[in-house]
Amino acid sequence: MSRPGPPSVPGGRSPDEREAARREREARRAARGDGQPVPPAPPTPPTPPARPPTAPEWADGSEPLASQSPPPARDRRAELLEGLRRRRPNRPPERQAPRPGRGRLVPAIVGGLLIALAAWFLLSLFQPFKGDGEGRVRVVVPKGAGVGEIADLMADEGVVSSAFFFEARATVSGRRGDLKPGSYTLQRDMSNGAALDALADGPPPNIVTITVPEGRSRREIAGSIGNQLEGDYLAATRSSPALDPGEYGAKAARSLEGFLFPATYELRRGRPVSELVRQQLSAFRREFDQVDLRYAHSKNLTDYDVLIIASMVEREASIPRERPLIASVIYNRLSQGIPLGIDATLRFALNQWERPLTESDLASPSPYNTRITPGLPPGPIGNPGTDSIRAAARPARTRYLYFVVKPGGDGAHAFARTDAEHQRNVERYNSAREALGGRSPD
């Protein structure tokens, strides 16, 4: 059996055939006479395995020229990628186009919310659809009240729905300085503009508004009334058929001091002063009846005693939270038989509330001089408010026996249980007072 040769290349000659042809050509040249011996043919190298053609062939099946030999085989995928790069210039990858309308949705929502908020604000400020209100509300605007205070008062009484928008409307309309103090009869749930109009017009000219501060005595109240009412306030407050002090344990009361409840009252100009007294006594009954007096009664104190203690607390306390503490000092000193030593009682007797007390003042034999007279003074030294009455009816539970103004405390007091501790507090007070040229260092 003959040995098979290397596989032929379709459409051309194999390497073995080309090598045999070369040797045949050399042999023919030698036979033509060049006389050169034909060198032995080198051993034929192993025939590499046939590979498919990589270049086009001639139509007759002959071998293409060397310059037309196929290039080395390359990765087809690499060729495709290189061709794409040649045809298309380098540029950043294109971003995915947003969906139509998506980029405009959020700004549209935010814009709509802002428009709705602005519309709500303007409607609340100007209230174009607000009615005239209903009912009747009596409102007293005190002297010196700012727009913020008035706005809070109007909202608390239900005249307007919002203190913020009332004040804002007064600012926008330029009427912050036009609001007048006094007593008004207004409607509930009025518009901001209508309420501002009423306060800018002022109270009716024939109405007198009288404000009685807490703790003031009869003589001080009489001085603040002036000639707004007819009659003598001091004479009208010696007694009244509207109230009997004896009902409260004041058998020897010489006046209605302590029963003239502090508040703001509204009367027609020229009315008798007894009308004011009647309203004060009526307000006292209403407020005093709501106070729990059981603890004071357990200490053998009468209603009148509570009123006396409350009048002292009102004069001594500058900070509301100290009212029960000051009342506790009075209770503790009464229980131990120690003179109260409250200078406000002596000031009441002397009708002197401003200048410092002198040594001769402090030596006065008046029963209101609680530095030398033990027990309570004969009667109230002013007309206390509800908070002081409640503190006098049920004081704090302490063992304090002394108090003195605390320097730089904005009216606060330094409380002490022992005399030694109290003397240190007094020394600090006196040093601060001397540094201020004799003025109180509170």
Tab-separated table of C-alpha atoms in Angstrom:
chain	number	residue	atom	x	y	z
A	1	MET	CA	0.000	0.000	0.000
A	2	SER	CA	1.384	3.388	-0.945
A	3	ARG	CA	1.855	6.056	1.742
A	4	PRO	CA	-0.525	8.948	1.365
A	5	GLY	CA	1.005	12.363	0.762
A	6	PRO	CA	0.143	15.576	2.460
A	7	PRO	CA	-3.226	16.901	1.799
A	8	SER	CA	-3.458	19.237	-1.133
A	9	VAL	CA	-4.535	22.797	-0.927
A	10	PRO	CA	-7.789	23.312	-2.825
A	11	GLY	CA	-7.269	25.442	-5.937
A	12	GLY	CA	-3.306	25.335	-5.810
A	13	ARG	CA	-0.156	23.228	-5.253
A	14	SER	CA	1.115	21.865	-2.056
A	15	PRO	CA	4.542	22.787	-0.659
A	16	ASP	CA	5.943	19.356	-1.701
A	17	GLU	CA	4.853	19.934	-5.261
A	18	ARG	CA	6.457	23.351	-5.297
A	19	GLU	CA	9.731	21.947	-3.942
A	20	ALA	CA	9.769	19.147	-6.602
A	21	ALA	CA	9.211	21.713	-9.332
A	22	ARG	CA	12.121	23.782	-8.047
A	23	ARG	CA	14.490	20.801	-8.171
A	24	GLU	CA	13.350	19.954	-11.678
A	25	ARG	CA	14.136	23.484	-12.853
A	26	GLU	CA	17.605	23.321	-11.408
A	27	ALA	CA	18.206	19.981	-13.121
A	28	ARG	CA	17.201	21.401	-16.502
A	29	ARG	CA	19.603	24.295	-16.057
A	30	ALA	CA	22.406	21.906	-15.311
A	31	ALA	CA	21.602	19.819	-18.426
A	32	ARG	CA	21.867	22.891	-20.658
A	33	GLY	CA	25.580	22.976	-20.047
A	34	ASP	CA	26.620	25.027	-17.146
A	35	GLY	CA	28.626	21.939	-16.012
A	36	GLN	CA	27.851	22.425	-12.395
A	37	PRO	CA	27.024	19.350	-10.451
A	38	VAL	CA	23.641	19.229	-9.038
A	39	PRO	CA	23.935	19.425	-5.278
A	40	PRO	CA	22.101	16.861	-3.332
A	41	ALA	CA	18.694	17.983	-2.315
A	42	PRO	CA	18.303	18.835	1.311
A	43	PRO	CA	16.091	16.625	3.323
A	44	THR	CA	12.508	17.500	2.930
A	45	PRO	CA	11.125	19.075	6.126
A	46	PRO	CA	7.986	17.735	7.609
A	47	THR	CA	5.007	19.041	5.780
A	48	PRO	CA	2.990	21.362	7.965
A	49	PRO	CA	-0.684	20.731	8.138
A	50	ALA	CA	-2.647	22.360	5.410
A	51	ARG	CA	-4.555	25.531	6.332
A	52	PRO	CA	-7.464	27.028	4.528
A	53	PRO	CA	-6.690	29.781	2.073
A	54	THR	CA	-6.691	33.251	3.435
A	55	ALA	CA	-6.307	35.138	0.148
A	56	PRO	CA	-8.232	35.166	-3.128
A	57	GLU	CA	-7.022	32.824	-5.911
A	58	TRP	CA	-6.768	33.179	-9.675
A	59	ALA	CA	-9.554	31.805	-11.745
A	60	ASP	CA	-7.320	29.142	-13.312
A	61	GLY	CA	-6.262	27.789	-9.950
A	62	SER	CA	-2.602	28.982	-10.255
A	63	GLU	CA	-0.638	30.282	-7.288
A	64	PRO	CA	-1.001	33.983	-6.592
A	65	LEU	CA	2.080	36.202	-6.557
A	66	ALA	CA	4.088	36.701	-3.366
A	67	SER	CA	2.855	40.281	-3.078
A	68	GLN	CA	-0.645	38.906	-3.174
A	69	SER	CA	-0.105	36.377	-0.387
A	70	PRO	CA	-2.794	36.505	2.302
A	71	PRO	CA	-2.032	38.367	5.580
A	72	PRO	CA	-1.698	36.445	8.838
A	73	ALA	CA	-4.942	35.311	10.346
A	74	ARG	CA	-6.495	37.722	12.912
A	75	ASP	CA	-9.215	37.542	15.429
A	76	ARG	CA	-12.451	38.266	13.610
A	77	ARG	CA	-13.934	40.063	16.650
A	78	ALA	CA	-10.924	42.396	16.883
A	79	GLU	CA	-11.246	43.260	13.188
A	80	LEU	CA	-14.901	44.137	13.623
A	81	LEU	CA	-14.182	46.402	16.632
A	82	GLU	CA	-11.321	48.133	14.775
A	83	GLY	CA	-13.558	48.729	11.804
A	84	LEU	CA	-16.207	50.299	14.002
A	85	ARG	CA	-13.655	52.647	15.569
A	86	ARG	CA	-12.447	53.772	12.158
A	87	ARG	CA	-15.925	54.525	10.921
A	88	ARG	CA	-17.114	56.404	14.074
A	89	PRO	CA	-15.166	59.253	15.808
A	90	ASN	CA	-14.444	59.140	19.572
A	91	ARG	CA	-17.214	60.797	21.590
A	92	PRO	CA	-18.703	60.349	25.080
A	93	PRO	CA	-21.457	57.823	25.443
A	94	GLU	CA	-24.874	59.272	24.927
A	95	ARG	CA	-27.085	59.699	28.007
A	96	GLN	CA	-30.443	58.143	28.047
A	97	ALA	CA	-33.010	60.762	27.178
A	98	PRO	CA	-35.404	61.485	30.060
A	99	ARG	CA	-38.949	60.500	29.701
A	100	PRO	CA	-41.121	63.249	28.296
A	101	GLY	CA	-42.540	65.495	31.105
A	102	ARG	CA	-40.674	63.854	33.977
A	103	GLY	CA	-38.169	66.714	34.433
A	104	ARG	CA	-40.957	69.293	34.638
A	105	LEU	CA	-43.203	67.439	37.106
A	106	VAL	CA	-41.374	68.289	40.376
A	107	PRO	CA	-41.010	72.045	39.665
A	108	ALA	CA	-44.676	72.151	38.739
A	109	ILE	CA	-45.686	70.539	42.055
A	110	VAL	CA	-43.437	72.865	44.093
A	111	GLY	CA	-44.761	75.892	42.244
A	112	GLY	CA	-48.339	74.828	42.875
A	113	LEU	CA	-47.676	74.394	46.602
A	114	LEU	CA	-46.083	77.845	46.830
A	115	ILE	CA	-49.030	79.428	45.079
A	116	ALA	CA	-51.467	77.663	47.409
A	117	LEU	CA	-49.452	78.764	50.474
A	118	ALA	CA	-49.361	82.365	49.297
A	119	ALA	CA	-53.108	82.316	48.660
A	120	TRP	CA	-53.805	80.899	52.123
A	121	PHE	CA	-51.591	83.540	53.750
A	122	LEU	CA	-53.307	86.409	51.943
A	123	LEU	CA	-56.781	85.075	52.728
A	124	SER	CA	-55.869	84.713	56.427
A	125	LEU	CA	-54.365	88.190	56.486
A	126	PHE	CA	-57.086	90.171	54.685
A	127	GLN	CA	-60.085	87.836	55.279
A	128	PRO	CA	-62.196	89.121	52.367
A	129	PHE	CA	-65.039	86.702	53.121
A	130	LYS	CA	-65.110	87.224	56.910
A	131	GLY	CA	-68.392	88.345	58.420
A	132	ASP	CA	-69.016	90.973	61.083
A	133	GLY	CA	-68.892	88.450	63.934
A	134	GLU	CA	-71.557	87.708	66.471
A	135	GLY	CA	-72.362	88.222	70.130
A	136	ARG	CA	-70.770	90.770	72.452
A	137	VAL	CA	-67.320	90.627	74.007
A	138	ARG	CA	-66.064	93.172	76.498
A	139	VAL	CA	-62.356	93.807	76.043
A	140	VAL	CA	-60.223	96.200	78.051
A	141	VAL	CA	-56.968	97.288	76.416
A	142	PRO	CA	-54.623	98.522	79.163
A	143	LYS	CA	-52.538	101.641	78.830
A	144	GLY	CA	-49.065	101.084	77.421
A	145	ALA	CA	-49.937	97.726	75.846
A	146	GLY	CA	-47.982	96.938	72.693
A	147	VAL	CA	-49.429	95.527	69.484
A	148	GLY	CA	-48.292	92.007	70.409
A	149	GLU	CA	-50.021	92.191	73.790
A	150	ILE	CA	-53.193	93.569	72.216
A	151	ALA	CA	-53.133	90.822	69.575
A	152	ASP	CA	-52.846	88.138	72.261
A	153	LEU	CA	-55.674	89.742	74.234
A	154	MET	CA	-57.951	89.880	71.197
A	155	ALA	CA	-57.236	86.242	70.313
A	156	ASP	CA	-57.704	85.048	73.917
A	157	GLU	CA	-61.097	86.770	74.103
A	158	GLY	CA	-62.163	85.221	70.784
A	159	VAL	CA	-62.493	88.547	68.962
A	160	VAL	CA	-60.030	87.462	66.233
A	161	SER	CA	-58.973	83.990	65.206
A	162	SER	CA	-55.205	84.523	65.206
A	163	ALA	CA	-52.956	86.889	67.156
A	164	PHE	CA	-50.237	86.458	64.514
A	165	PHE	CA	-52.393	87.547	61.583
A	166	PHE	CA	-53.943	90.391	63.619
A	167	GLU	CA	-50.492	91.801	64.360
A	168	ALA	CA	-49.377	91.185	60.774
A	169	ARG	CA	-52.433	93.041	59.446
A	170	ALA	CA	-51.714	95.973	61.775
A	171	THR	CA	-48.142	96.057	60.458
A	172	VAL	CA	-49.064	95.785	56.776
A	173	SER	CA	-51.719	98.495	57.082
A	174	GLY	CA	-49.390	100.805	59.015
A	175	ARG	CA	-51.701	101.017	62.060
A	176	ARG	CA	-49.462	99.660	64.810
A	177	GLY	CA	-49.404	103.054	66.517
A	178	ASP	CA	-53.121	103.793	66.072
A	179	LEU	CA	-54.540	101.321	68.615
A	180	LYS	CA	-55.962	103.094	71.656
A	181	PRO	CA	-56.367	101.789	75.215
A	182	GLY	CA	-59.735	101.613	76.837
A	183	SER	CA	-62.819	99.465	77.236
A	184	TYR	CA	-64.510	98.100	74.110
A	185	THR	CA	-67.598	96.064	73.353
A	186	LEU	CA	-66.743	93.962	70.296
A	187	GLN	CA	-68.065	90.872	68.508
A	188	ARG	CA	-66.689	87.359	68.488
A	189	ASP	CA	-64.829	86.166	65.407
A	190	MET	CA	-64.468	89.584	63.802
A	191	SER	CA	-62.217	90.155	60.825
A	192	ASN	CA	-58.773	91.575	61.531
A	193	GLY	CA	-59.617	94.747	59.642
A	194	ALA	CA	-62.859	95.368	61.553
A	195	ALA	CA	-61.145	94.829	64.916
A	196	LEU	CA	-58.356	97.214	63.936
A	197	ASP	CA	-60.908	99.827	62.902
A	198	ALA	CA	-62.615	99.603	66.307
A	199	LEU	CA	-59.354	99.929	68.255
A	200	ALA	CA	-58.160	102.773	66.056
A	201	ASP	CA	-61.395	104.700	66.654
A	202	GLY	CA	-60.966	104.297	70.406
A	203	PRO	CA	-63.539	103.589	73.110
A	204	PRO	CA	-66.764	105.565	73.244
A	205	PRO	CA	-66.049	109.049	74.577
A	206	ASN	CA	-68.583	108.751	77.386
A	207	ILE	CA	-66.989	105.584	78.842
A	208	VAL	CA	-64.413	105.745	81.638
A	209	THR	CA	-61.976	102.865	82.118
A	210	ILE	CA	-60.409	102.623	85.568
A	211	THR	CA	-57.666	100.095	86.290
A	212	VAL	CA	-56.963	99.282	89.941
A	213	PRO	CA	-53.528	97.583	90.306
A	214	GLU	CA	-53.094	94.712	92.756
A	215	GLY	CA	-52.066	95.675	96.269
A	216	ARG	CA	-52.884	99.386	96.102
A	217	SER	CA	-54.467	101.041	99.112
A	218	ARG	CA	-57.655	103.113	99.175
A	219	ARG	CA	-55.702	106.354	99.192
A	220	GLU	CA	-53.641	105.300	96.168
A	221	ILE	CA	-56.767	104.274	94.249
A	222	ALA	CA	-58.473	107.559	95.034
A	223	GLY	CA	-55.517	109.439	93.557
A	224	SER	CA	-55.691	107.502	90.280
A	225	ILE	CA	-59.419	108.133	89.711
A	226	GLY	CA	-59.165	111.902	89.690
A	227	ASN	CA	-62.313	113.642	88.480
A	228	GLN	CA	-63.494	110.943	86.092
A	229	LEU	CA	-66.312	109.983	88.481
A	230	GLU	CA	-68.536	112.000	90.777
A	231	GLY	CA	-67.935	111.841	94.521
A	232	ASP	CA	-65.211	111.103	97.098
A	233	TYR	CA	-63.704	107.634	96.779
A	234	LEU	CA	-62.286	107.592	100.318
A	235	ALA	CA	-65.676	108.461	101.781
A	236	ALA	CA	-67.414	105.909	99.580
A	237	THR	CA	-65.050	103.143	100.736
A	238	ARG	CA	-65.535	103.554	104.466
A	239	SER	CA	-68.600	101.324	104.296
A	240	SER	CA	-71.129	100.071	101.797
A	241	PRO	CA	-74.429	98.224	101.877
A	242	ALA	CA	-72.946	95.890	99.245
A	243	LEU	CA	-70.614	94.158	101.785
A	244	ASP	CA	-70.308	93.762	105.544
A	245	PRO	CA	-66.698	93.119	106.671
A	246	GLY	CA	-68.081	91.441	109.789
A	247	GLU	CA	-69.112	88.475	107.652
A	248	TYR	CA	-65.404	87.766	107.159
A	249	GLY	CA	-64.384	88.140	110.797
A	250	ALA	CA	-63.589	91.859	110.669
A	251	LYS	CA	-65.575	92.998	113.659
A	252	ALA	CA	-63.639	96.224	114.155
A	253	ALA	CA	-62.857	97.100	110.534
A	254	ARG	CA	-62.733	100.851	110.046
A	255	SER	CA	-63.032	100.753	106.248
A	256	LEU	CA	-63.401	98.477	103.261
A	257	GLU	CA	-59.628	98.244	102.852
A	258	GLY	CA	-58.745	94.806	101.518
A	259	PHE	CA	-62.176	94.170	99.992
A	260	LEU	CA	-61.804	96.549	97.021
A	261	PHE	CA	-60.838	93.995	94.423
A	262	PRO	CA	-58.146	95.119	91.934
A	263	ALA	CA	-59.235	94.849	88.288
A	264	THR	CA	-60.217	97.010	85.323
A	265	TYR	CA	-63.660	98.564	85.467
A	266	GLU	CA	-65.777	100.369	82.906
A	267	LEU	CA	-68.257	103.074	83.833
A	268	ARG	CA	-69.992	105.933	82.131
A	269	ARG	CA	-68.297	109.229	82.642
A	270	GLY	CA	-69.810	111.242	85.463
A	271	ARG	CA	-71.305	108.245	87.280
A	272	PRO	CA	-71.052	108.324	91.113
A	273	VAL	CA	-67.904	106.763	92.547
A	274	SER	CA	-70.093	104.473	94.636
A	275	GLU	CA	-70.819	102.560	91.410
A	276	LEU	CA	-67.127	101.689	91.133
A	277	VAL	CA	-67.077	100.603	94.777
A	278	ARG	CA	-70.090	98.390	94.201
A	279	GLN	CA	-68.393	96.684	91.253
A	280	GLN	CA	-65.197	96.165	93.268
A	281	LEU	CA	-67.033	94.565	96.175
A	282	SER	CA	-69.007	92.334	93.831
A	283	ALA	CA	-65.776	91.160	92.168
A	284	PHE	CA	-64.244	90.474	95.606
A	285	ARG	CA	-67.125	88.243	96.637
A	286	ARG	CA	-66.906	86.317	93.389
A	287	GLU	CA	-63.144	85.721	93.635
A	288	PHE	CA	-62.867	85.130	97.384
A	289	ASP	CA	-65.597	82.500	97.347
A	290	GLN	CA	-63.392	80.334	95.122
A	291	VAL	CA	-60.454	80.224	97.578
A	292	ASP	CA	-59.921	77.115	99.715
A	293	LEU	CA	-59.576	78.400	103.299
A	294	ARG	CA	-59.464	75.087	105.161
A	295	TYR	CA	-55.747	75.166	105.925
A	296	ALA	CA	-55.901	78.745	107.247
A	297	HIS	CA	-58.884	77.872	109.397
A	298	SER	CA	-56.935	74.913	110.828
A	299	LYS	CA	-54.381	77.454	112.084
A	300	ASN	CA	-57.132	79.454	113.817
A	301	LEU	CA	-57.028	82.223	111.239
A	302	THR	CA	-60.194	84.018	110.108
A	303	ASP	CA	-61.033	85.044	106.581
A	304	TYR	CA	-60.081	88.585	107.539
A	305	ASP	CA	-56.694	87.364	108.838
A	306	VAL	CA	-56.086	85.715	105.476
A	307	LEU	CA	-56.920	88.988	103.770
A	308	ILE	CA	-54.438	90.864	105.991
A	309	ILE	CA	-51.688	88.327	105.249
A	310	ALA	CA	-52.513	88.489	101.522
A	311	SER	CA	-52.159	92.277	101.549
A	312	MET	CA	-48.637	91.960	103.027
A	313	VAL	CA	-47.685	89.247	100.547
A	314	GLU	CA	-48.874	91.446	97.677
A	315	ARG	CA	-46.668	94.312	98.805
A	316	GLU	CA	-43.557	92.198	99.478
A	317	ALA	CA	-43.581	89.783	96.528
A	318	SER	CA	-42.195	91.050	93.231
A	319	ILE	CA	-41.914	87.573	91.708
A	320	PRO	CA	-45.088	85.433	91.589
A	321	ARG	CA	-43.368	82.196	92.662
A	322	GLU	CA	-42.276	83.828	95.950
A	323	ARG	CA	-45.807	84.538	97.175
A	324	PRO	CA	-46.224	81.163	98.959
A	325	LEU	CA	-42.686	81.488	100.432
A	326	ILE	CA	-43.329	84.927	101.921
A	327	ALA	CA	-46.648	83.692	103.282
A	328	SER	CA	-44.812	80.774	104.920
A	329	VAL	CA	-42.464	83.197	106.725
A	330	ILE	CA	-45.482	85.076	108.121
A	331	TYR	CA	-47.116	81.835	109.278
A	332	ASN	CA	-43.882	80.585	110.902
A	333	ARG	CA	-43.219	83.824	112.783
A	334	LEU	CA	-46.837	84.021	113.945
A	335	SER	CA	-46.647	80.459	115.299
A	336	GLN	CA	-43.434	81.279	117.223
A	337	GLY	CA	-44.614	84.678	118.502
A	338	ILE	CA	-41.890	86.551	116.620
A	339	PRO	CA	-42.748	90.081	115.355
A	340	LEU	CA	-43.264	90.009	111.607
A	341	GLY	CA	-40.858	92.877	110.897
A	342	ILE	CA	-42.503	93.752	107.562
A	343	ASP	CA	-41.806	97.374	106.761
A	344	ALA	CA	-44.683	97.613	104.276
A	345	THR	CA	-47.135	97.702	107.195
A	346	LEU	CA	-45.431	100.780	108.626
A	347	ARG	CA	-45.291	102.415	105.194
A	348	PHE	CA	-49.051	101.933	104.937
A	349	ALA	CA	-49.608	103.688	108.249
A	350	LEU	CA	-47.305	106.546	107.211
A	351	ASN	CA	-48.652	106.606	103.614
A	352	GLN	CA	-45.060	106.704	102.471
A	353	TRP	CA	-44.111	104.203	99.772
A	354	GLU	CA	-41.087	105.782	98.108
A	355	ARG	CA	-38.355	107.159	100.355
A	356	PRO	CA	-36.299	104.990	102.745
A	357	LEU	CA	-37.654	104.686	106.300
A	358	THR	CA	-35.784	106.653	108.934
A	359	GLU	CA	-34.822	105.569	112.447
A	360	SER	CA	-37.656	107.665	113.863
A	361	ASP	CA	-40.075	105.966	111.468
A	362	LEU	CA	-38.947	102.535	112.625
A	363	ALA	CA	-39.478	103.575	116.243
A	364	SER	CA	-43.092	104.629	115.613
A	365	PRO	CA	-45.542	103.195	118.174
A	366	SER	CA	-48.166	102.576	115.477
A	367	PRO	CA	-49.943	99.200	115.701
A	368	TYR	CA	-48.928	98.827	112.047
A	369	ASN	CA	-45.246	98.868	113.047
A	370	THR	CA	-44.698	95.094	112.908
A	371	ARG	CA	-41.051	95.474	113.932
A	372	ILE	CA	-42.059	96.136	117.513
A	373	THR	CA	-45.692	94.954	117.627
A	374	PRO	CA	-46.189	91.171	117.523
A	375	GLY	CA	-48.985	89.549	115.566
A	376	LEU	CA	-50.894	90.796	112.572
A	377	PRO	CA	-51.560	94.488	111.958
A	378	PRO	CA	-55.116	95.727	112.650
A	379	GLY	CA	-56.212	95.390	109.016
A	380	PRO	CA	-55.103	94.920	105.414
A	381	ILE	CA	-52.525	97.340	104.053
A	382	GLY	CA	-53.940	97.218	100.524
A	383	ASN	CA	-56.249	95.288	98.263
A	384	PRO	CA	-54.698	91.988	97.164
A	385	GLY	CA	-55.388	89.985	94.044
A	386	THR	CA	-56.480	86.364	93.813
A	387	ASP	CA	-52.966	84.851	93.655
A	388	SER	CA	-51.846	86.504	96.852
A	389	ILE	CA	-55.094	85.524	98.598
A	390	ARG	CA	-54.538	81.900	97.594
A	391	ALA	CA	-50.923	82.005	98.827
A	392	ALA	CA	-52.074	83.467	102.165
A	393	ALA	CA	-54.732	80.768	102.511
A	394	ARG	CA	-52.252	77.944	101.854
A	395	PRO	CA	-48.564	78.930	102.098
A	396	ALA	CA	-45.573	76.808	101.209
A	397	ARG	CA	-44.316	74.348	103.846
A	398	THR	CA	-40.945	75.782	104.902
A	399	ARG	CA	-38.976	76.627	108.047
A	400	TYR	CA	-37.980	80.061	106.807
A	401	LEU	CA	-38.173	82.875	109.349
A	402	TYR	CA	-36.401	85.664	107.448
A	403	PHE	CA	-36.137	87.195	104.007
A	404	VAL	CA	-34.395	90.202	102.524
A	405	VAL	CA	-34.008	91.550	98.999
A	406	LYS	CA	-31.323	89.703	97.036
A	407	PRO	CA	-28.866	92.147	95.370
A	408	GLY	CA	-29.199	91.961	91.612
A	409	GLY	CA	-32.046	89.479	91.850
A	410	ASP	CA	-34.646	91.537	89.953
A	411	GLY	CA	-36.905	91.652	93.006
A	412	ALA	CA	-36.095	88.172	94.310
A	413	HIS	CA	-35.446	87.582	98.013
A	414	ALA	CA	-32.863	85.629	99.972
A	415	PHE	CA	-34.665	83.396	102.514
A	416	ALA	CA	-33.075	82.110	105.723
A	417	ARG	CA	-33.929	79.794	108.626
A	418	THR	CA	-31.540	81.238	111.208
A	419	ASP	CA	-30.668	84.733	112.319
A	420	ALA	CA	-26.965	84.168	111.549
A	421	GLU	CA	-27.748	83.234	107.952
A	422	HIS	CA	-30.128	86.171	107.679
A	423	GLN	CA	-27.488	88.617	108.959
A	424	ARG	CA	-25.096	87.513	106.230
A	425	ASN	CA	-27.823	88.170	103.657
A	426	VAL	CA	-28.526	91.588	105.219
A	427	GLU	CA	-24.825	92.461	105.107
A	428	ARG	CA	-24.685	91.680	101.395
A	429	TYR	CA	-27.802	93.788	100.856
A	430	ASN	CA	-26.413	96.788	102.790
A	431	SER	CA	-23.061	96.637	100.969
A	432	ALA	CA	-24.780	96.628	97.601
A	433	ARG	CA	-27.054	99.480	98.679
A	434	GLU	CA	-24.129	101.623	99.806
A	435	ALA	CA	-22.415	101.003	96.470
A	436	LEU	CA	-25.527	102.367	94.746
A	437	GLY	CA	-25.665	105.508	96.848
A	438	GLY	CA	-28.549	104.364	99.055
A	439	ARG	CA	-30.749	102.972	96.287
A	440	SER	CA	-32.262	99.500	96.566
A	441	PRO	CA	-30.018	96.883	94.906
A	442	ASP	CA	-32.874	94.612	93.798
